[in-house]
Amino acid sequence: MAKLKWGMIGGGEGSQIGPAHRLGSGLDGLFEFTAGALDHRPDAGRAYGQQLGLAADRAYGDWQEMLAGEKNRDDRIDLVTVATPNSTHFEITKRFLESGFHVLCEKPLTITVEEAEEIVTIAKNANRICAVNYGYSGYSLVRHMRAMVARGDLGKIRLVKAEFAHGHHADAADADNPRVRWRYDPAQAGVSAQFADCGIHALHMASFVLNQEVTRLSADTVSCIESRELEDDAMVNFRMDGGAVGRLWTSSIAIGRQHGLTLQVFGEKGGLRWAQEQPNQLYWMPLGERLQTIERGEAGLSPEADRSSRVTIGHAEGMPLAFANIYSDLSEAIHARKDNRPMDPAANLYPRAEDGLRSMAAIAAVAKSGKADGAWVDARPPMFR
C-alpha cells in the first residue's frame, strides 16, 4: 500500500503526547509525516516542524494556516491528528472535517456534549473518519480480552472493574504549577478534572472490551486538595446495556500509584485481569481451574491480538506501539474507503467520534451525580437515547 500523508496540530517540542503520536504514526511505514502546526507560537512551530523534517512550506505557524495551505493541494494530507489543548478540539476538528479531511482527535473530543454531538453529525454528513485517541485500546492483549469476551469464553459478563489512579497531583504545593493548575480550573477543563482526564480512558476500555455501553451511573466525587474547584478523586458505579455491572475508581492523589490503568472482567465462566504497566501479561482464571498467564505474542491468540502484536514474545511493548495500532487501523480504514472495499475486521477497532461523544456524556453525568450526592443519572448522549 502507498504511504498516506499525515499531519499534526499541536504536540510540539516538550509535549508529552507529541512524540508518542509521531512514533506511532511512523512505526509501520504506513504514514509519512508531511505537514504540521506544532506550537501555539508560530515561529517556534515552524522551526520545530522543519527540525523534524517537514518542508518549509508545510511547517505552518498555526492550524488556520495549515488548513488553508493543505485543503487545495493535490498532495494534501490524508489524516490530521489534533493534539492541542482540550478547549480547541471542537473548532479544529470541525473545520478539518468540513474541509474533507479524516481526523484523529486527542481525548476529550470536545468540552461539551452538544459539541460532541455536532462533531458526530458533521463526520457522518461529510463521510469522513473522525477517531478519538483512546490509545490504550491499541494494546494487543486488551484486544484479545475483547475477543475472548465476544466468543463467549467468560460466559455472560457479570461485573467489570476499571481503575486509572495515580499520585502525581498529590502535592498541595503544586496548586500554582501551571502544568497542574489548569486541569482543575473549570474555565480550562470544563465540568470535570480527574474523571475527564483519566477516568474516561478506564470507562472507554470497559466499554471496548465488553462491547457494551454505559446507560446510567452514580458518582462520588471529591477534591481532596481543598483549593481545587474540580475533583481529584472519583468513584463511579455504572450499569451497561448488556447487563454488566461496573465499578470505576480514578484518582490523581493516590501516592504510590504511578500510572494505574487496570481492568478486571468477571463472567459466569471465568475472569480476566490486565494492567497497563505490565501489558505483556493477561491473567485468565477459568471457573474451577487454575490461574493462567496469557503472554502477548504467544501462539493461538485471536486475530485481533496477532495483528496488533509487533515484537517477539518476551520483549516489552509500550504505549507508542499501542498508538501505532490505532494508526494501523486508520490506515486500513482510509485505504478501504479509497479502494471501495470492506476493511479487515481485525483492524476495525479504532475508537470513533461516537465513543468520544459517549465519554462526554459520561463526564457530564459524573459531574451532575457528584453534585447530587451520588444520585443515579442517565449517562447516554441525548442523540442516542
Short mmCIF file of C-alpha atoms in Angstrom, two decimals:
data_model
loop_
_atom_site.label_atom_id
_atom_site.label_comp_id
_atom_site.label_asym_id
_atom_site.label_seq_id
_atom_site.Cartn_x
_atom_site.Cartn_y
_atom_site.Cartn_z
CA MET A 1 0.00 0.00 0.00
CA ALA A 2 1.14 3.52 -0.75
CA LYS A 3 2.05 5.63 2.25
CA LEU A 4 -0.64 8.00 3.44
CA LYS A 5 0.22 11.62 4.20
CA TRP A 6 -0.17 12.64 7.83
CA GLY A 7 -0.26 15.99 9.57
CA MET A 8 -0.25 17.05 13.20
CA ILE A 9 -1.58 20.06 15.08
CA GLY A 10 -0.01 20.57 18.49
CA GLY A 11 2.45 18.11 20.00
CA GLY A 12 5.41 20.46 19.69
CA GLU A 13 8.78 20.49 21.40
CA GLY A 14 8.46 19.43 25.03
CA SER A 15 4.99 18.00 24.50
CA GLN A 16 4.10 14.88 26.47
CA ILE A 17 1.91 13.35 23.76
CA GLY A 18 3.54 14.57 20.54
CA PRO A 19 6.42 12.07 20.42
CA ALA A 20 4.08 9.12 21.05
CA HIS A 21 1.98 10.14 18.04
CA ARG A 22 5.00 10.66 15.80
CA LEU A 23 6.44 7.30 16.81
CA GLY A 24 3.10 5.54 16.48
CA SER A 25 2.20 7.01 13.10
CA GLY A 26 5.58 6.15 11.59
CA LEU A 27 6.22 2.75 13.11
CA ASP A 28 4.80 0.62 10.30
CA GLY A 29 5.71 2.89 7.41
CA LEU A 30 2.02 3.48 6.69
CA PHE A 31 2.08 7.26 7.16
CA GLU A 32 4.52 9.95 6.09
CA PHE A 33 4.79 12.98 8.37
CA THR A 34 4.06 15.67 5.80
CA ALA A 35 2.61 18.76 7.49
CA GLY A 36 2.29 20.28 10.91
CA ALA A 37 1.36 23.27 13.05
CA LEU A 38 3.15 22.15 16.18
CA ASP A 39 3.22 25.10 18.56
CA HIS A 40 0.97 27.98 19.66
CA ARG A 41 3.98 30.22 18.93
CA PRO A 42 4.10 30.41 15.11
CA ASP A 43 7.84 30.84 14.70
CA ALA A 44 8.62 28.05 17.18
CA GLY A 45 6.16 25.75 15.44
CA ARG A 46 7.64 26.40 12.01
CA ALA A 47 11.19 25.91 13.26
CA TYR A 48 10.41 22.69 15.11
CA GLY A 49 8.49 21.30 12.15
CA GLN A 50 11.47 21.83 9.87
CA GLN A 51 13.76 20.34 12.51
CA LEU A 52 11.62 17.20 12.32
CA GLY A 53 11.96 17.12 8.55
CA LEU A 54 8.90 18.98 7.28
CA ALA A 55 9.29 21.06 4.13
CA ALA A 56 9.40 24.79 4.89
CA ASP A 57 6.08 25.43 3.12
CA ARG A 58 4.34 22.70 5.16
CA ALA A 59 5.69 23.66 8.57
CA TYR A 60 2.85 26.00 9.48
CA GLY A 61 2.51 28.70 12.12
CA ASP A 62 -1.00 27.77 13.25
CA TRP A 63 -3.86 25.43 12.38
CA GLN A 64 -5.72 28.03 10.30
CA GLU A 65 -2.65 28.50 8.12
CA MET A 66 -2.31 24.73 7.86
CA LEU A 67 -5.94 24.25 6.82
CA ALA A 68 -5.64 26.98 4.17
CA GLY A 69 -2.36 25.56 2.92
CA GLU A 70 -3.46 21.92 2.73
CA LYS A 71 -7.06 21.91 1.54
CA ASN A 72 -6.40 22.81 -2.09
CA ARG A 73 -3.22 20.78 -2.59
CA ASP A 74 -3.28 17.79 -4.93
CA ASP A 75 -0.96 16.03 -2.48
CA ARG A 76 -2.75 17.15 0.66
CA ILE A 77 -2.64 15.15 3.88
CA ASP A 78 -4.95 12.16 4.30
CA LEU A 79 -5.19 12.33 8.09
CA VAL A 80 -4.66 15.07 10.66
CA THR A 81 -4.08 14.48 14.37
CA VAL A 82 -5.35 17.14 16.76
CA ALA A 83 -3.21 17.22 19.91
CA THR A 84 -3.93 20.73 21.19
CA PRO A 85 -5.46 21.95 24.49
CA ASN A 86 -8.89 20.49 25.18
CA SER A 87 -10.83 23.70 24.62
CA THR A 88 -9.60 23.92 21.00
CA HIS A 89 -10.50 20.36 19.91
CA PHE A 90 -14.01 21.19 18.74
CA GLU A 91 -13.25 24.06 16.40
CA ILE A 92 -10.18 22.46 14.82
CA THR A 93 -11.79 19.05 14.36
CA LYS A 94 -14.95 20.60 12.95
CA ARG A 95 -13.13 22.77 10.42
CA PHE A 96 -10.92 19.95 9.13
CA LEU A 97 -13.84 17.51 8.83
CA GLU A 98 -15.87 20.10 6.93
CA SER A 99 -12.91 20.55 4.56
CA GLY A 100 -12.85 16.83 3.78
CA PHE A 101 -10.00 15.60 5.99
CA HIS A 102 -10.01 12.49 8.16
CA VAL A 103 -9.27 13.41 11.79
CA LEU A 104 -7.78 11.68 14.83
CA CYS A 105 -8.53 13.88 17.85
CA GLU A 106 -6.94 13.53 21.26
CA LYS A 107 -9.38 12.98 24.10
CA PRO A 108 -11.61 14.52 25.20
CA LEU A 109 -13.23 15.02 21.81
CA THR A 110 -14.80 18.32 22.95
CA ILE A 111 -15.68 20.22 26.11
CA THR A 112 -19.47 19.73 25.98
CA VAL A 113 -21.92 17.02 24.97
CA GLU A 114 -23.54 19.39 22.48
CA GLU A 115 -20.23 19.99 20.71
CA ALA A 116 -19.53 16.26 20.57
CA GLU A 117 -22.95 15.56 19.06
CA GLU A 118 -22.22 18.19 16.42
CA ILE A 119 -18.90 16.52 15.57
CA VAL A 120 -20.61 13.13 15.17
CA THR A 121 -23.16 14.71 12.82
CA ILE A 122 -20.52 16.60 10.80
CA ALA A 123 -18.35 13.48 10.36
CA LYS A 124 -21.37 11.48 9.19
CA ASN A 125 -22.55 14.15 6.76
CA ALA A 126 -19.03 14.68 5.39
CA ASN A 127 -18.44 10.91 5.15
CA ARG A 128 -15.12 11.38 6.91
CA ILE A 129 -13.46 9.30 9.61
CA CYS A 130 -13.33 11.02 12.98
CA ALA A 131 -11.42 8.92 15.50
CA VAL A 132 -10.62 9.68 19.14
CA ASN A 133 -7.31 8.64 20.64
CA TYR A 134 -8.24 6.19 23.34
CA GLY A 135 -4.81 4.77 22.65
CA TYR A 136 -4.80 2.14 25.38
CA SER A 137 -7.36 0.17 23.37
CA GLY A 138 -4.49 -0.47 20.95
CA TYR A 139 -2.69 -2.86 23.29
CA SER A 140 -2.58 -6.38 21.90
CA LEU A 141 -3.88 -8.14 25.00
CA VAL A 142 -6.67 -5.60 25.52
CA ARG A 143 -7.85 -6.56 22.04
CA HIS A 144 -7.52 -10.23 22.98
CA MET A 145 -9.70 -9.59 26.04
CA ARG A 146 -12.36 -8.17 23.75
CA ALA A 147 -12.10 -11.24 21.50
CA MET A 148 -12.37 -13.62 24.47
CA VAL A 149 -15.49 -11.84 25.72
CA ALA A 150 -17.02 -11.80 22.23
CA ARG A 151 -16.51 -15.52 21.61
CA GLY A 152 -18.06 -16.40 24.97
CA ASP A 153 -15.02 -17.66 26.89
CA LEU A 154 -16.25 -15.90 30.04
CA GLY A 155 -19.94 -16.58 29.52
CA LYS A 156 -22.32 -13.78 30.42
CA ILE A 157 -20.39 -10.85 31.88
CA ARG A 158 -21.46 -10.01 35.40
CA LEU A 159 -19.02 -7.34 36.54
CA VAL A 160 -16.27 -5.09 35.18
CA LYS A 161 -13.90 -3.18 37.46
CA ALA A 162 -11.76 -0.39 35.98
CA GLU A 163 -9.13 1.82 37.60
CA PHE A 164 -6.99 4.73 36.49
CA ALA A 165 -5.41 6.10 39.64
CA HIS A 166 -2.06 7.84 40.09
CA GLY A 167 -0.46 10.11 42.68
CA HIS A 168 1.23 12.72 40.53
CA HIS A 169 -1.02 15.61 41.62
CA ALA A 170 -0.96 14.78 45.33
CA ASP A 171 1.26 17.67 46.43
CA ALA A 172 -0.84 20.63 47.57
CA ALA A 173 2.20 22.83 46.97
CA ASP A 174 1.60 22.32 43.23
CA ALA A 175 -1.52 24.47 43.41
CA ASP A 176 0.14 27.23 41.37
CA ASN A 177 2.05 24.97 39.00
CA PRO A 178 0.64 25.88 35.56
CA ARG A 179 1.08 22.31 34.28
CA VAL A 180 -1.23 21.11 37.05
CA ARG A 181 -3.47 24.09 37.84
CA TRP A 182 -5.34 24.23 34.53
CA ARG A 183 -6.59 20.67 34.97
CA TYR A 184 -8.68 21.73 37.97
CA ASP A 185 -9.85 25.05 36.54
CA PRO A 186 -13.42 24.87 35.14
CA ALA A 187 -12.64 27.66 32.67
CA GLN A 188 -10.00 25.48 31.01
CA ALA A 189 -11.00 21.90 31.84
CA GLY A 190 -14.80 22.07 31.81
CA VAL A 191 -17.02 20.39 34.39
CA SER A 192 -14.59 17.64 35.41
CA ALA A 193 -10.87 17.21 36.10
CA GLN A 194 -9.67 13.72 37.02
CA PHE A 195 -12.57 11.79 35.55
CA ALA A 196 -12.35 13.74 32.28
CA ASP A 197 -8.56 13.33 32.16
CA CYS A 198 -8.12 9.69 33.18
CA GLY A 199 -11.43 8.16 34.19
CA ILE A 200 -12.79 8.20 30.66
CA HIS A 201 -9.85 6.08 29.49
CA ALA A 202 -10.86 3.42 32.01
CA LEU A 203 -14.54 3.75 31.11
CA HIS A 204 -13.82 3.51 27.39
CA MET A 205 -11.69 0.41 27.96
CA ALA A 206 -14.54 -1.25 29.86
CA SER A 207 -16.95 -0.49 27.02
CA PHE A 208 -14.42 -1.55 24.39
CA VAL A 209 -13.63 -4.92 25.96
CA LEU A 210 -17.25 -5.79 26.79
CA ASN A 211 -18.75 -4.20 23.64
CA GLN A 212 -21.37 -2.70 25.93
CA GLU A 213 -22.28 0.93 26.53
CA VAL A 214 -22.92 2.74 29.82
CA THR A 215 -26.56 3.65 30.34
CA ARG A 216 -26.63 5.19 33.84
CA LEU A 217 -24.23 5.93 36.65
CA SER A 218 -23.78 7.16 40.19
CA ALA A 219 -20.67 9.12 41.18
CA ASP A 220 -18.96 10.19 44.39
CA THR A 221 -16.53 13.00 43.51
CA VAL A 222 -14.25 14.89 45.86
CA SER A 223 -11.48 17.49 45.83
CA CYS A 224 -9.08 16.05 48.37
CA ILE A 225 -6.92 19.15 47.94
CA GLU A 226 -9.46 21.74 49.05
CA SER A 227 -8.17 24.60 46.89
CA ARG A 228 -9.23 22.74 43.73
CA GLU A 229 -12.57 23.58 42.20
CA LEU A 230 -12.80 20.28 40.33
CA GLU A 231 -12.42 16.72 41.59
CA ASP A 232 -9.13 14.93 42.05
CA ASP A 233 -10.76 11.62 43.04
CA ALA A 234 -13.94 9.86 41.90
CA MET A 235 -15.68 6.56 42.49
CA VAL A 236 -18.27 5.71 39.84
CA ASN A 237 -20.78 2.88 39.78
CA PHE A 238 -22.44 2.22 36.43
CA ARG A 239 -24.77 -0.08 34.54
CA MET A 240 -24.30 -1.21 30.94
CA ASP A 241 -26.74 -2.02 28.15
CA GLY A 242 -25.69 -5.67 28.03
CA GLY A 243 -26.44 -6.21 31.71
CA ALA A 244 -22.94 -5.82 33.17
CA VAL A 245 -22.37 -4.01 36.46
CA GLY A 246 -19.44 -1.59 36.50
CA ARG A 247 -17.16 -0.12 39.18
CA LEU A 248 -14.58 2.57 38.39
CA TRP A 249 -12.07 4.41 40.58
CA THR A 250 -9.94 7.25 39.30
CA SER A 251 -7.61 9.49 41.32
CA SER A 252 -4.69 11.86 41.00
CA ILE A 253 -3.80 11.89 44.70
CA ALA A 254 -3.09 8.15 45.15
CA ILE A 255 0.54 8.42 46.29
CA GLY A 256 2.45 5.29 45.34
CA ARG A 257 0.45 4.62 42.20
CA GLN A 258 2.35 5.51 39.01
CA HIS A 259 0.02 5.05 36.05
CA GLY A 260 -2.62 2.79 37.48
CA LEU A 261 -4.76 1.77 34.48
CA THR A 262 -6.15 -1.69 35.16
CA LEU A 263 -9.16 -3.68 34.01
CA GLN A 264 -10.80 -6.75 35.50
CA VAL A 265 -13.70 -8.60 33.88
CA PHE A 266 -15.74 -11.24 35.68
CA GLY A 267 -18.14 -13.56 33.86
CA GLU A 268 -20.11 -16.72 34.61
CA LYS A 269 -17.28 -18.97 33.40
CA GLY A 270 -14.12 -17.06 34.29
CA GLY A 271 -12.31 -13.82 34.97
CA LEU A 272 -9.63 -11.67 33.31
CA ARG A 273 -7.17 -9.13 34.71
CA TRP A 274 -4.83 -6.77 32.80
CA ALA A 275 -2.66 -3.82 33.89
CA GLN A 276 -1.15 -1.22 31.56
CA GLU A 277 2.12 -1.18 33.49
CA GLN A 278 2.56 -4.92 32.75
CA PRO A 279 0.94 -5.05 29.31
CA ASN A 280 2.57 -8.29 28.12
CA GLN A 281 0.58 -10.49 30.53
CA LEU A 282 -3.14 -11.17 30.73
CA TYR A 283 -4.34 -13.23 33.68
CA TRP A 284 -7.15 -15.68 32.95
CA MET A 285 -8.95 -17.75 35.58
CA PRO A 286 -11.47 -20.24 34.17
CA LEU A 287 -14.14 -21.29 36.67
CA GLY A 288 -12.90 -24.20 38.77
CA GLU A 289 -9.42 -24.22 37.20
CA ARG A 290 -6.00 -22.77 37.96
CA LEU A 291 -4.90 -19.21 37.20
CA GLN A 292 -3.31 -18.99 33.75
CA THR A 293 -0.98 -16.35 32.29
CA ILE A 294 -1.53 -15.45 28.65
CA GLU A 295 1.59 -13.94 27.13
CA ARG A 296 1.46 -11.35 24.36
CA GLY A 297 2.84 -12.84 21.16
CA GLU A 298 2.26 -16.48 22.05
CA ALA A 299 0.67 -18.91 19.61
CA GLY A 300 -3.07 -19.42 19.48
CA LEU A 301 -4.27 -15.92 20.27
CA SER A 302 -7.07 -14.13 18.43
CA PRO A 303 -6.61 -12.46 15.02
CA GLU A 304 -7.10 -9.10 16.75
CA ALA A 305 -4.22 -9.84 19.13
CA ASP A 306 -1.97 -11.29 16.43
CA ARG A 307 -2.45 -8.26 14.17
CA SER A 308 -1.53 -5.86 16.96
CA SER A 309 1.49 -7.70 18.35
CA ARG A 310 4.69 -6.21 16.96
CA VAL A 311 7.72 -7.78 18.58
CA THR A 312 8.54 -11.35 19.56
CA ILE A 313 7.28 -12.83 22.79
CA GLY A 314 9.21 -11.85 25.90
CA HIS A 315 10.06 -8.34 24.70
CA ALA A 316 8.19 -5.41 26.17
CA GLU A 317 5.67 -3.42 24.17
CA GLY A 318 4.63 0.04 25.29
CA MET A 319 2.33 2.99 24.68
CA PRO A 320 3.77 4.16 21.31
CA LEU A 321 3.18 0.67 19.90
CA ALA A 322 -0.41 0.77 21.17
CA PHE A 323 -0.78 4.13 19.41
CA ALA A 324 0.71 2.52 16.31
CA ASN A 325 -2.13 0.01 16.31
CA ILE A 326 -4.65 2.86 16.23
CA TYR A 327 -2.78 4.39 13.28
CA SER A 328 -2.62 0.98 11.57
CA ASP A 329 -6.40 0.64 11.98
CA LEU A 330 -6.89 4.10 10.50
CA SER A 331 -4.59 3.36 7.57
CA GLU A 332 -6.62 0.26 6.77
CA ALA A 333 -9.88 2.22 7.11
CA ILE A 334 -8.70 5.03 4.81
CA HIS A 335 -7.32 2.63 2.18
CA ALA A 336 -10.53 0.56 2.29
CA ARG A 337 -12.53 3.70 1.54
CA LYS A 338 -10.19 4.67 -1.29
CA ASP A 339 -10.36 1.16 -2.75
CA ASN A 340 -14.13 0.83 -2.17
CA ARG A 341 -13.71 -2.44 -0.29
CA PRO A 342 -14.55 -3.79 3.18
CA MET A 343 -11.83 -3.26 5.75
CA ASP A 344 -10.10 -6.07 7.63
CA PRO A 345 -12.40 -6.91 10.59
CA ALA A 346 -9.38 -7.36 12.89
CA ALA A 347 -8.47 -3.71 12.16
CA ASN A 348 -11.94 -2.28 12.61
CA LEU A 349 -11.28 -1.37 16.23
CA TYR A 350 -10.26 2.29 16.25
CA PRO A 351 -12.27 4.49 18.65
CA ARG A 352 -14.89 6.58 16.84
CA ALA A 353 -16.34 10.04 17.40
CA GLU A 354 -19.35 8.22 18.85
CA ASP A 355 -17.06 6.86 21.57
CA GLY A 356 -15.83 10.37 22.26
CA LEU A 357 -19.44 11.56 22.47
CA ARG A 358 -20.34 8.81 24.95
CA SER A 359 -17.36 9.86 27.06
CA MET A 360 -18.54 13.47 27.08
CA ALA A 361 -21.99 12.34 28.19
CA ALA A 362 -20.41 10.27 30.96
CA ILE A 363 -18.31 13.25 32.09
CA ALA A 364 -21.44 15.41 32.31
CA ALA A 365 -23.27 12.64 34.16
CA VAL A 366 -20.44 12.18 36.69
CA ALA A 367 -20.37 15.93 37.37
CA LYS A 368 -24.16 16.01 37.79
CA SER A 369 -24.28 12.94 40.01
CA GLY A 370 -21.34 14.12 42.12
CA LYS A 371 -23.12 17.38 42.87
CA ALA A 372 -26.30 15.46 43.77
CA ASP A 373 -24.66 13.20 46.39
CA GLY A 374 -24.39 10.24 44.06
CA ALA A 375 -27.85 10.26 42.54
CA TRP A 376 -28.25 7.84 39.63
CA VAL A 377 -28.40 9.74 36.33
CA ASP A 378 -28.75 8.88 32.65
CA ALA A 379 -25.26 8.62 31.12
CA ARG A 380 -26.32 8.34 27.47
CA PRO A 381 -25.89 11.20 24.98
CA PRO A 382 -29.28 12.75 24.15
CA MET A 383 -28.98 11.73 20.49
CA PHE A 384 -28.59 8.06 21.50
CA ARG A 385 -31.49 7.91 23.94
#
